[in-house]
Tab-separated table of N, CA and C in Angstrom:
chain	number	residue	atom	x	y	z
M	615	MET	N	77.539	113.609	112.845
M	615	MET	CA	77.955	112.269	112.518
M	615	MET	C	76.887	111.549	111.692
M	616	THR	N	77.246	110.944	110.660
M	616	THR	CA	76.212	110.254	109.841
M	616	THR	C	75.981	108.866	110.371
M	617	SER	N	74.892	108.250	109.892
M	617	SER	CA	74.578	106.908	110.362
M	617	SER	C	75.595	105.895	109.952
M	618	GLY	N	75.869	105.025	110.912
M	618	GLY	CA	76.818	103.969	110.684
M	618	GLY	C	78.249	104.420	110.577
M	619	THR	N	78.731	105.114	111.513
M	619	THR	CA	80.104	105.604	111.407
M	619	THR	C	80.967	105.030	112.481
M	620	LEU	N	82.229	104.965	112.180
M	620	LEU	CA	83.258	104.584	113.159
M	620	LEU	C	84.059	105.827	113.348
M	621	ASP	N	84.273	106.283	114.642
M	621	ASP	CA	84.877	107.539	114.876
M	621	ASP	C	85.780	107.407	116.041
M	622	GLU	N	86.799	108.279	116.122
M	622	GLU	CA	87.545	108.425	117.315
M	622	GLU	C	87.018	109.649	118.016
M	623	ARG	N	86.682	109.491	119.260
M	623	ARG	CA	86.063	110.636	119.941
M	623	ARG	C	86.762	110.829	121.315
M	624	THR	N	86.817	112.029	121.742
M	624	THR	CA	87.441	112.397	123.027
M	624	THR	C	86.429	112.358	124.103
M	625	ARG	N	86.660	111.428	125.037
M	625	ARG	CA	85.788	111.343	126.291
M	625	ARG	C	86.810	111.051	127.405
M	626	GLY	N	87.550	112.051	127.718
M	626	GLY	CA	88.633	111.882	128.724
M	626	GLY	C	89.845	111.402	128.009
M	627	MET	N	89.744	110.393	127.124
M	627	MET	CA	90.754	109.921	126.254
M	627	MET	C	90.124	109.532	125.035
M	628	THR	N	90.870	109.312	123.962
M	628	THR	CA	90.268	108.892	122.732
M	628	THR	C	89.737	107.493	122.667
M	629	GLU	N	88.501	107.317	122.379
M	629	GLU	CA	87.855	106.020	122.337
M	629	GLU	C	87.226	105.828	120.963
M	630	PRO	N	87.353	104.629	120.431
M	630	PRO	CA	86.622	104.282	119.212
M	630	PRO	C	85.085	104.342	119.534
M	631	THR	N	84.387	104.735	118.526
M	631	THR	CA	82.859	104.851	118.676
M	631	THR	C	82.183	104.264	117.451
M	632	PHE	N	81.162	103.458	117.607
M	632	PHE	CA	80.262	103.055	116.548
M	632	PHE	C	78.988	103.737	116.779
M	633	SER	N	78.538	104.534	115.812
M	633	SER	CA	77.389	105.382	115.968
M	633	SER	C	76.326	105.091	114.905
M	634	LEU	N	75.050	105.045	115.238
M	634	LEU	CA	73.908	104.983	114.372
M	634	LEU	C	73.033	106.096	114.647
M	635	LYS	N	72.742	106.891	113.633
M	635	LYS	CA	71.863	108.051	113.753
M	635	LYS	C	70.622	107.832	112.908
M	636	SER	N	69.490	108.064	113.507
M	636	SER	CA	68.257	107.911	112.744
M	636	SER	C	68.239	108.955	111.576
M	637	VAL	N	67.621	108.440	110.447
M	637	VAL	CA	67.558	109.373	109.336
M	637	VAL	C	66.607	110.515	109.596
M	638	ASP	N	65.756	110.404	110.578
M	638	ASP	CA	64.894	111.545	110.923
M	638	ASP	C	65.540	112.435	111.987
M	639	ALA	N	66.824	112.099	112.303
M	639	ALA	CA	67.692	112.851	113.171
M	639	ALA	C	67.151	112.966	114.624
M	640	SER	N	66.220	112.045	115.019
M	640	SER	CA	65.688	112.150	116.313
M	640	SER	C	66.436	111.265	117.369
M	641	THR	N	67.072	110.212	116.923
M	641	THR	CA	67.659	109.267	117.851
M	641	THR	C	69.084	108.831	117.403
M	642	THR	N	69.935	108.670	118.420
M	642	THR	CA	71.305	108.203	118.129
M	642	THR	C	71.668	107.056	119.114
M	643	LEU	N	72.282	105.985	118.539
M	643	LEU	CA	72.755	104.946	119.383
M	643	LEU	C	74.274	104.920	119.213
M	644	GLU	N	75.046	104.855	120.288
M	644	GLU	CA	76.466	104.879	120.250
M	644	GLU	C	77.042	103.745	121.136
M	645	PHE	N	78.030	103.051	120.623
M	645	PHE	CA	78.868	102.112	121.370
M	645	PHE	C	80.216	102.719	121.441
M	646	PHE	N	80.789	102.808	122.699
M	646	PHE	CA	82.064	103.335	122.997
M	646	PHE	C	82.936	102.337	123.662
M	647	GLY	N	84.220	102.386	123.306
M	647	GLY	CA	85.218	101.580	124.035
M	647	GLY	C	86.157	100.891	123.129
M	648	HIS	N	87.284	100.473	123.740
M	648	HIS	CA	88.303	99.755	123.111
M	648	HIS	C	88.058	98.285	123.229
M	649	ILE	N	88.028	97.629	122.124
M	649	ILE	CA	87.879	96.194	122.064
M	649	ILE	C	89.269	95.629	121.880
M	650	PRO	N	89.763	94.790	122.839
M	650	PRO	CA	91.077	94.344	122.856
M	650	PRO	C	91.263	93.408	121.556
M	651	ASN	N	92.428	93.427	120.943
M	651	ASN	CA	92.712	92.610	119.858
M	651	ASN	C	92.943	91.158	120.414
M	652	GLY	N	92.651	90.255	119.599
M	652	GLY	CA	92.991	88.791	119.922
M	652	GLY	C	92.018	88.177	120.821
M	653	LEU	N	90.808	88.654	121.021
M	653	LEU	CA	89.791	88.024	121.834
M	653	LEU	C	89.429	86.669	121.198
M	654	ASN	N	89.371	85.605	121.977
M	654	ASN	CA	88.935	84.332	121.473
M	654	ASN	C	87.398	84.315	121.499
M	655	ASP	N	86.779	83.275	120.959
M	655	ASP	CA	85.300	83.218	120.789
M	655	ASP	C	84.560	83.561	122.072
M	656	TRP	N	84.976	83.135	123.261
M	656	TRP	CA	84.197	83.418	124.387
M	656	TRP	C	84.856	84.365	125.397
M	657	ASP	N	85.927	85.076	124.935
M	657	ASP	CA	86.482	86.167	125.739
M	657	ASP	C	85.522	87.347	125.635
M	658	GLY	N	85.433	88.084	126.685
M	658	GLY	CA	84.532	89.212	126.635
M	658	GLY	C	85.201	90.529	127.099
M	659	THR	N	84.387	91.611	126.927
M	659	THR	CA	84.789	92.933	127.388
M	659	THR	C	83.534	93.709	127.600
M	660	THR	N	83.696	94.882	128.137
M	660	THR	CA	82.603	95.771	128.513
M	660	THR	C	82.611	97.006	127.627
M	661	LEU	N	81.539	97.372	127.012
M	661	LEU	CA	81.397	98.583	126.205
M	661	LEU	C	80.364	99.501	126.849
M	662	SER	N	80.589	100.769	126.651
M	662	SER	CA	79.543	101.736	127.090
M	662	SER	C	78.657	101.933	125.880
M	663	VAL	N	77.309	101.939	126.146
M	663	VAL	CA	76.323	102.116	125.076
M	663	VAL	C	75.386	103.231	125.500
M	664	SER	N	75.124	104.126	124.632
M	664	SER	CA	74.237	105.272	124.941
M	664	SER	C	73.114	105.384	123.879
M	665	LEU	N	71.958	105.765	124.251
M	665	LEU	CA	70.799	105.963	123.426
M	665	LEU	C	70.250	107.357	123.789
M	666	SER	N	70.095	108.221	122.725
M	666	SER	CA	69.625	109.546	123.057
M	666	SER	C	68.739	110.082	121.888
M	667	GLY	N	67.759	110.813	122.227
M	667	GLY	CA	66.888	111.412	121.292
M	667	GLY	C	65.588	111.688	121.853
M	668	GLY	N	64.901	112.776	121.441
M	668	GLY	CA	63.630	113.140	122.060
M	668	GLY	C	63.761	113.047	123.574
M	669	PRO	N	62.724	112.410	124.246
M	669	PRO	CA	62.763	112.360	125.665
M	669	PRO	C	63.689	111.327	126.235
M	670	VAL	N	64.414	110.524	125.415
M	670	VAL	CA	65.200	109.454	125.892
M	670	VAL	C	66.678	109.877	125.954
M	671	SER	N	67.210	109.597	127.049
M	671	SER	CA	68.679	109.770	127.269
M	671	SER	C	69.106	108.774	128.306
M	672	ALA	N	69.829	107.680	127.805
M	672	ALA	CA	70.231	106.640	128.700
M	672	ALA	C	71.605	106.053	128.302
M	673	SER	N	72.290	105.479	129.188
M	673	SER	CA	73.534	104.817	128.896
M	673	SER	C	73.697	103.641	129.901
M	674	VAL	N	74.490	102.629	129.428
M	674	VAL	CA	74.651	101.444	130.196
M	674	VAL	C	76.029	100.894	129.806
M	675	ASN	N	76.693	100.229	130.769
M	675	ASN	CA	77.884	99.437	130.445
M	675	ASN	C	77.438	98.009	130.241
M	676	ALA	N	77.679	97.478	129.040
M	676	ALA	CA	77.278	96.225	128.695
M	676	ALA	C	78.449	95.216	128.452
M	677	TYR	N	78.401	94.118	129.147
M	677	TYR	CA	79.418	93.054	128.928
M	677	TYR	C	78.951	92.101	127.900
M	678	ASP	N	79.869	91.710	127.023
M	678	ASP	CA	79.488	90.800	125.966
M	678	ASP	C	80.724	89.909	125.609
M	679	VAL	N	80.453	88.781	125.126
M	679	VAL	CA	81.516	87.920	124.540
M	679	VAL	C	81.138	87.738	123.026
M	680	ARG	N	82.130	87.229	122.287
M	680	ARG	CA	81.982	87.098	120.870
M	680	ARG	C	81.426	88.359	120.238
M	681	LEU	N	82.185	89.499	120.419
M	681	LEU	CA	81.722	90.743	119.961
M	681	LEU	C	81.581	90.791	118.456
M	682	GLY	N	82.224	89.888	117.763
M	682	GLY	CA	82.035	89.850	116.327
M	682	GLY	C	80.577	89.529	115.912
M	683	HIS	N	79.738	89.039	116.841
M	683	HIS	CA	78.362	88.734	116.478
M	683	HIS	C	77.593	90.015	116.278
M	684	TRP	N	78.052	91.160	116.794
M	684	TRP	CA	77.473	92.435	116.494
M	684	TRP	C	77.752	92.814	115.038
M	685	ALA	N	78.966	92.634	114.594
M	685	ALA	CA	79.303	92.909	113.184
M	685	ALA	C	78.482	91.962	112.246
M	686	GLU	N	78.332	90.696	112.682
M	686	GLU	CA	77.606	89.732	111.874
M	686	GLU	C	76.118	90.170	111.764
M	687	PHE	N	75.614	90.707	112.860
M	687	PHE	CA	74.194	91.157	112.847
M	687	PHE	C	73.947	92.205	111.715
M	688	PHE	N	74.893	93.184	111.651
M	688	PHE	CA	74.728	94.235	110.698
M	688	PHE	C	75.060	93.763	109.320
M	689	ALA	N	75.963	92.837	109.189
M	689	ALA	CA	76.268	92.227	107.805
M	689	ALA	C	75.102	91.432	107.364
M	690	THR	N	74.448	90.682	108.226
M	690	THR	CA	73.285	89.890	107.862
M	690	THR	C	72.144	90.831	107.447
M	691	LEU	N	71.939	91.837	108.192
M	691	LEU	CA	70.850	92.825	107.844
M	691	LEU	C	71.140	93.481	106.498
M	692	ALA	N	72.385	93.739	106.233
M	692	ALA	CA	72.685	94.430	104.924
M	692	ALA	C	72.523	93.448	103.778
M	693	SER	N	72.819	92.118	103.938
M	693	SER	CA	72.748	91.196	102.865
M	693	SER	C	71.382	90.471	102.724
M	694	THR	N	70.577	90.520	103.734
M	694	THR	CA	69.317	89.771	103.641
M	694	THR	C	68.074	90.667	103.926
M	695	TRP	N	68.181	91.985	103.966
M	695	TRP	CA	67.054	92.850	104.285
M	695	TRP	C	65.852	92.581	103.371
M	696	HIS	N	66.125	92.335	102.106
M	696	HIS	CA	64.998	92.136	101.179
M	696	HIS	C	64.247	90.837	101.340
M	697	SER	N	64.811	89.868	102.102
M	697	SER	CA	64.138	88.573	102.298
M	697	SER	C	63.770	88.327	103.738
M	698	LEU	N	63.967	89.308	104.597
M	698	LEU	CA	63.568	89.070	106.051
M	698	LEU	C	62.056	88.859	106.133
M	699	SER	N	61.675	87.777	106.767
M	699	SER	CA	60.256	87.529	106.958
M	699	SER	C	59.827	87.958	108.402
M	700	GLY	N	60.747	88.241	109.203
M	700	GLY	CA	60.462	88.738	110.575
M	700	GLY	C	61.581	89.518	111.103
M	701	PRO	N	61.557	89.939	112.340
M	701	PRO	CA	62.625	90.736	112.867
M	701	PRO	C	63.931	89.955	113.015
M	702	LEU	N	65.006	90.718	112.910
M	702	LEU	CA	66.337	90.179	113.114
M	702	LEU	C	66.775	90.744	114.482
M	703	ASP	N	67.155	89.907	115.450
M	703	ASP	CA	67.459	90.343	116.788
M	703	ASP	C	68.831	90.033	117.231
M	704	ILE	N	69.362	90.798	118.109
M	704	ILE	CA	70.643	90.555	118.809
M	704	ILE	C	70.522	91.141	120.204
M	705	GLU	N	71.258	90.539	121.114
M	705	GLU	CA	71.226	90.999	122.515
M	705	GLU	C	72.594	90.727	123.173
M	706	SER	N	72.962	91.672	123.967
M	706	SER	CA	74.253	91.453	124.763
M	706	SER	C	74.127	90.276	125.761
M	707	LEU	N	75.216	89.761	126.233
M	707	LEU	CA	75.240	88.545	127.034
M	707	LEU	C	74.234	88.644	128.241
M	708	GLU	N	74.225	89.742	128.926
M	708	GLU	CA	73.347	89.876	130.122
M	708	GLU	C	72.135	90.644	129.793
M	709	GLY	N	71.811	90.946	128.616
M	709	GLY	CA	70.545	91.584	128.219
M	709	GLY	C	70.523	93.095	128.373
M	710	HIS	N	71.679	93.706	128.568
M	710	HIS	CA	71.697	95.193	128.821
M	710	HIS	C	71.401	95.969	127.512
M	711	VAL	N	71.700	95.394	126.371
M	711	VAL	CA	71.464	95.995	125.078
M	711	VAL	C	70.799	94.992	124.136
M	712	ARG	N	69.666	95.401	123.548
M	712	ARG	CA	68.996	94.535	122.600
M	712	ARG	C	68.562	95.373	121.379
M	713	LEU	N	68.835	94.833	120.210
M	713	LEU	CA	68.446	95.413	118.947
M	713	LEU	C	67.524	94.557	118.195
M	714	SER	N	66.504	95.057	117.531
M	714	SER	CA	65.599	94.280	116.752
M	714	SER	C	65.323	95.086	115.436
M	715	ALA	N	65.705	94.536	114.340
M	715	ALA	CA	65.582	95.196	113.002
M	715	ALA	C	64.439	94.624	112.261
M	716	ALA	N	63.655	95.488	111.607
M	716	ALA	CA	62.554	95.094	110.788
M	716	ALA	C	62.567	95.981	109.522
M	717	VAL	N	62.224	95.464	108.348
M	717	VAL	CA	62.231	96.179	107.116
M	717	VAL	C	60.855	96.177	106.502
M	718	ASP	N	60.355	97.375	106.048
M	718	ASP	CA	59.110	97.371	105.367
M	718	ASP	C	59.255	97.224	103.883
M	719	ARG	N	58.145	97.211	103.157
M	719	ARG	CA	58.208	97.060	101.681
M	719	ARG	C	58.817	98.199	100.921
M	720	GLN	N	58.893	99.400	101.509
M	720	GLN	CA	59.523	100.522	100.908
M	720	GLN	C	60.980	100.649	101.184
M	721	GLY	N	61.581	99.694	101.914
M	721	GLY	CA	62.985	99.716	102.208
M	721	GLY	C	63.371	100.591	103.428
M	722	HIS	N	62.425	100.778	104.294
M	722	HIS	CA	62.728	101.514	105.544
M	722	HIS	C	63.004	100.482	106.597
M	723	VAL	N	64.114	100.727	107.292
M	723	VAL	CA	64.559	99.878	108.355
M	723	VAL	C	64.206	100.455	109.672
M	724	SER	N	63.558	99.786	110.512
M	724	SER	CA	63.228	100.197	111.914
M	724	SER	C	64.205	99.397	112.841
M	725	LEU	N	65.058	100.061	113.510
M	725	LEU	CA	65.927	99.339	114.447
M	725	LEU	C	65.432	99.720	115.859
M	726	SER	N	64.724	98.804	116.491
M	726	SER	CA	64.242	99.043	117.838
M	726	SER	C	65.415	98.823	118.786
M	727	VAL	N	65.616	99.710	119.647
M	727	VAL	CA	66.801	99.653	120.612
M	727	VAL	C	66.229	99.611	122.010
M	728	ARG	N	66.725	98.776	122.805
M	728	ARG	CA	66.353	98.643	124.273
M	728	ARG	C	67.653	98.614	125.060
M	729	LEU	N	67.767	99.553	126.015
M	729	LEU	CA	68.817	99.500	127.010
M	729	LEU	C	68.159	99.216	128.355
M	730	ARG	N	68.807	98.335	129.156
M	730	ARG	CA	68.221	97.878	130.415
M	730	ARG	C	69.265	98.092	131.491
M	731	GLY	N	68.880	98.605	132.575
M	731	GLY	CA	69.720	98.778	133.811
M	731	GLY	C	70.189	97.420	134.287
M	732	VAL	N	71.042	97.493	135.288
M	732	VAL	CA	71.717	96.306	135.824
M	732	VAL	C	70.728	95.220	136.259
M	733	ASP	N	69.751	95.546	137.006
M	733	ASP	CA	68.887	94.517	137.634
M	733	ASP	C	67.494	94.617	136.912
M	734	SER	N	67.157	93.565	136.241
M	734	SER	CA	65.862	93.564	135.517
M	734	SER	C	64.645	93.712	136.373
M	735	SER	N	64.701	93.308	137.608
M	735	SER	CA	63.536	93.418	138.543
M	735	SER	C	63.360	94.816	139.046
M	736	THR	N	64.421	95.537	139.290
M	736	THR	CA	64.327	96.879	139.885
M	736	THR	C	65.021	97.932	139.015
M	737	GLY	N	65.680	97.542	137.962
M	737	GLY	CA	66.399	98.426	137.076
M	737	GLY	C	65.478	99.286	136.165
M	738	TRP	N	66.038	100.050	135.359
M	738	TRP	CA	65.364	100.871	134.457
M	738	TRP	C	65.387	100.299	133.048
M	739	LEU	N	64.568	100.838	132.151
M	739	LEU	CA	64.419	100.375	130.761
M	739	LEU	C	64.233	101.666	129.922
M	740	ALA	N	65.026	101.665	128.860
M	740	ALA	CA	64.944	102.821	127.896
M	740	ALA	C	64.786	102.223	126.455
M	741	GLU	N	63.853	102.679	125.704
M	741	GLU	CA	63.529	102.134	124.378
M	741	GLU	C	63.335	103.256	123.388
M	742	ASP	N	63.727	103.080	122.162
M	742	ASP	CA	63.497	104.017	121.102
M	742	ASP	C	63.738	103.325	119.744
M	743	VAL	N	63.358	103.947	118.655
M	743	VAL	CA	63.516	103.349	117.380
M	743	VAL	C	64.459	104.264	116.538
M	744	ILE	N	65.383	103.634	115.856
M	744	ILE	CA	66.241	104.330	114.876
M	744	ILE	C	65.726	103.988	113.496
M	745	ALA	N	65.419	104.996	112.752
M	745	ALA	CA	65.020	104.827	111.387
M	745	ALA	C	66.164	104.887	110.399
M	746	LEU	N	66.372	103.814	109.572
M	746	LEU	CA	67.461	103.677	108.605
M	746	LEU	C	66.812	103.411	107.263
M	747	GLU	N	67.700	103.692	106.223
M	747	GLU	CA	67.285	103.336	104.825
M	747	GLU	C	68.226	102.137	104.381
M	748	VAL	N	67.658	101.302	103.541
M	748	VAL	CA	68.485	100.155	103.130
M	748	VAL	C	69.722	100.555	102.387
M	749	GLY	N	69.791	101.692	101.834
M	749	GLY	CA	70.999	102.140	101.081
M	749	GLY	C	72.116	102.472	102.063
M	750	GLN	N	71.860	102.536	103.338
M	750	GLN	CA	72.909	102.832	104.301
M	750	GLN	C	73.512	101.551	104.905
M	751	LEU	N	72.875	100.381	104.713
M	751	LEU	CA	73.176	99.145	105.449
M	751	LEU	C	74.624	98.681	105.159
M	752	ASP	N	75.075	98.776	103.849
M	752	ASP	CA	76.372	98.283	103.568
M	752	ASP	C	77.414	99.101	104.299
M	753	SER	N	77.285	100.470	104.355
M	753	SER	CA	78.261	101.240	105.107
M	753	SER	C	78.149	100.976	106.563
M	754	ILE	N	76.980	100.797	107.117
M	754	ILE	CA	76.804	100.456	108.517
M	754	ILE	C	77.501	99.176	108.841
M	755	ALA	N	77.301	98.157	107.954
M	755	ALA	CA	77.900	96.823	108.218
M	755	ALA	C	79.433	96.982	108.214
M	756	LYS	N	79.994	97.773	107.314
M	756	LYS	CA	81.418	97.984	107.209
M	756	LYS	C	81.963	98.678	108.507
M	757	ALA	N	81.256	99.689	108.978
M	757	ALA	CA	81.620	100.371	110.158
M	757	ALA	C	81.557	99.436	111.406
M	758	ALA	N	80.520	98.654	111.421
M	758	ALA	CA	80.329	97.682	112.578
M	758	ALA	C	81.541	96.662	112.564
M	759	PHE	N	81.852	96.160	111.378
M	759	PHE	CA	82.942	95.251	111.315
M	759	PHE	C	84.287	95.934	111.807
M	760	SER	N	84.527	97.110	111.431
M	760	SER	CA	85.657	97.828	111.850
M	760	SER	C	85.773	98.056	113.385
M	761	PHE	N	84.586	98.270	113.909
M	761	PHE	CA	84.522	98.495	115.361
M	761	PHE	C	84.536	97.195	116.197
M	762	PHE	N	83.670	96.257	115.867
M	762	PHE	CA	83.465	95.086	116.675
M	762	PHE	C	84.346	93.894	116.393
M	763	ALA	N	84.714	93.716	115.176
M	763	ALA	CA	85.571	92.525	114.812
M	763	ALA	C	87.027	92.764	114.931
M	764	LYS	N	87.629	92.271	115.999
M	764	LYS	CA	89.037	92.456	116.249
M	764	LYS	C	89.808	91.138	116.173
């Protein structure tokens, strides 16, 4: 699967998937689940999110509202990568998934990914970085819009 894809995948039943794969092929982030059509601004749903690569293998069910803000995050990254003065961040409602994007002068995008278990005081934490190229950002934003914006 290439970086920034929207896919139908079989996991017991067919589920839509938004996937980001690092250009160095070491790490993959995937969002799984059906996002109901017609969600209002503050309606929410739960998605399964997995992070795998190298020594990291973790997954969490993350509840969020306004799922379109994930699509907006990737669209903003695609349209403003050249003028970002600091990291661009997004987090699920309860903090189970957090992304932070930074771009260097050569056009390399580092997407830091953090998945957190249910309880922040006794839960687990998994982190890794997905390396992207700016040339991929438009297709990633398009795939994110197809997956998250219903």
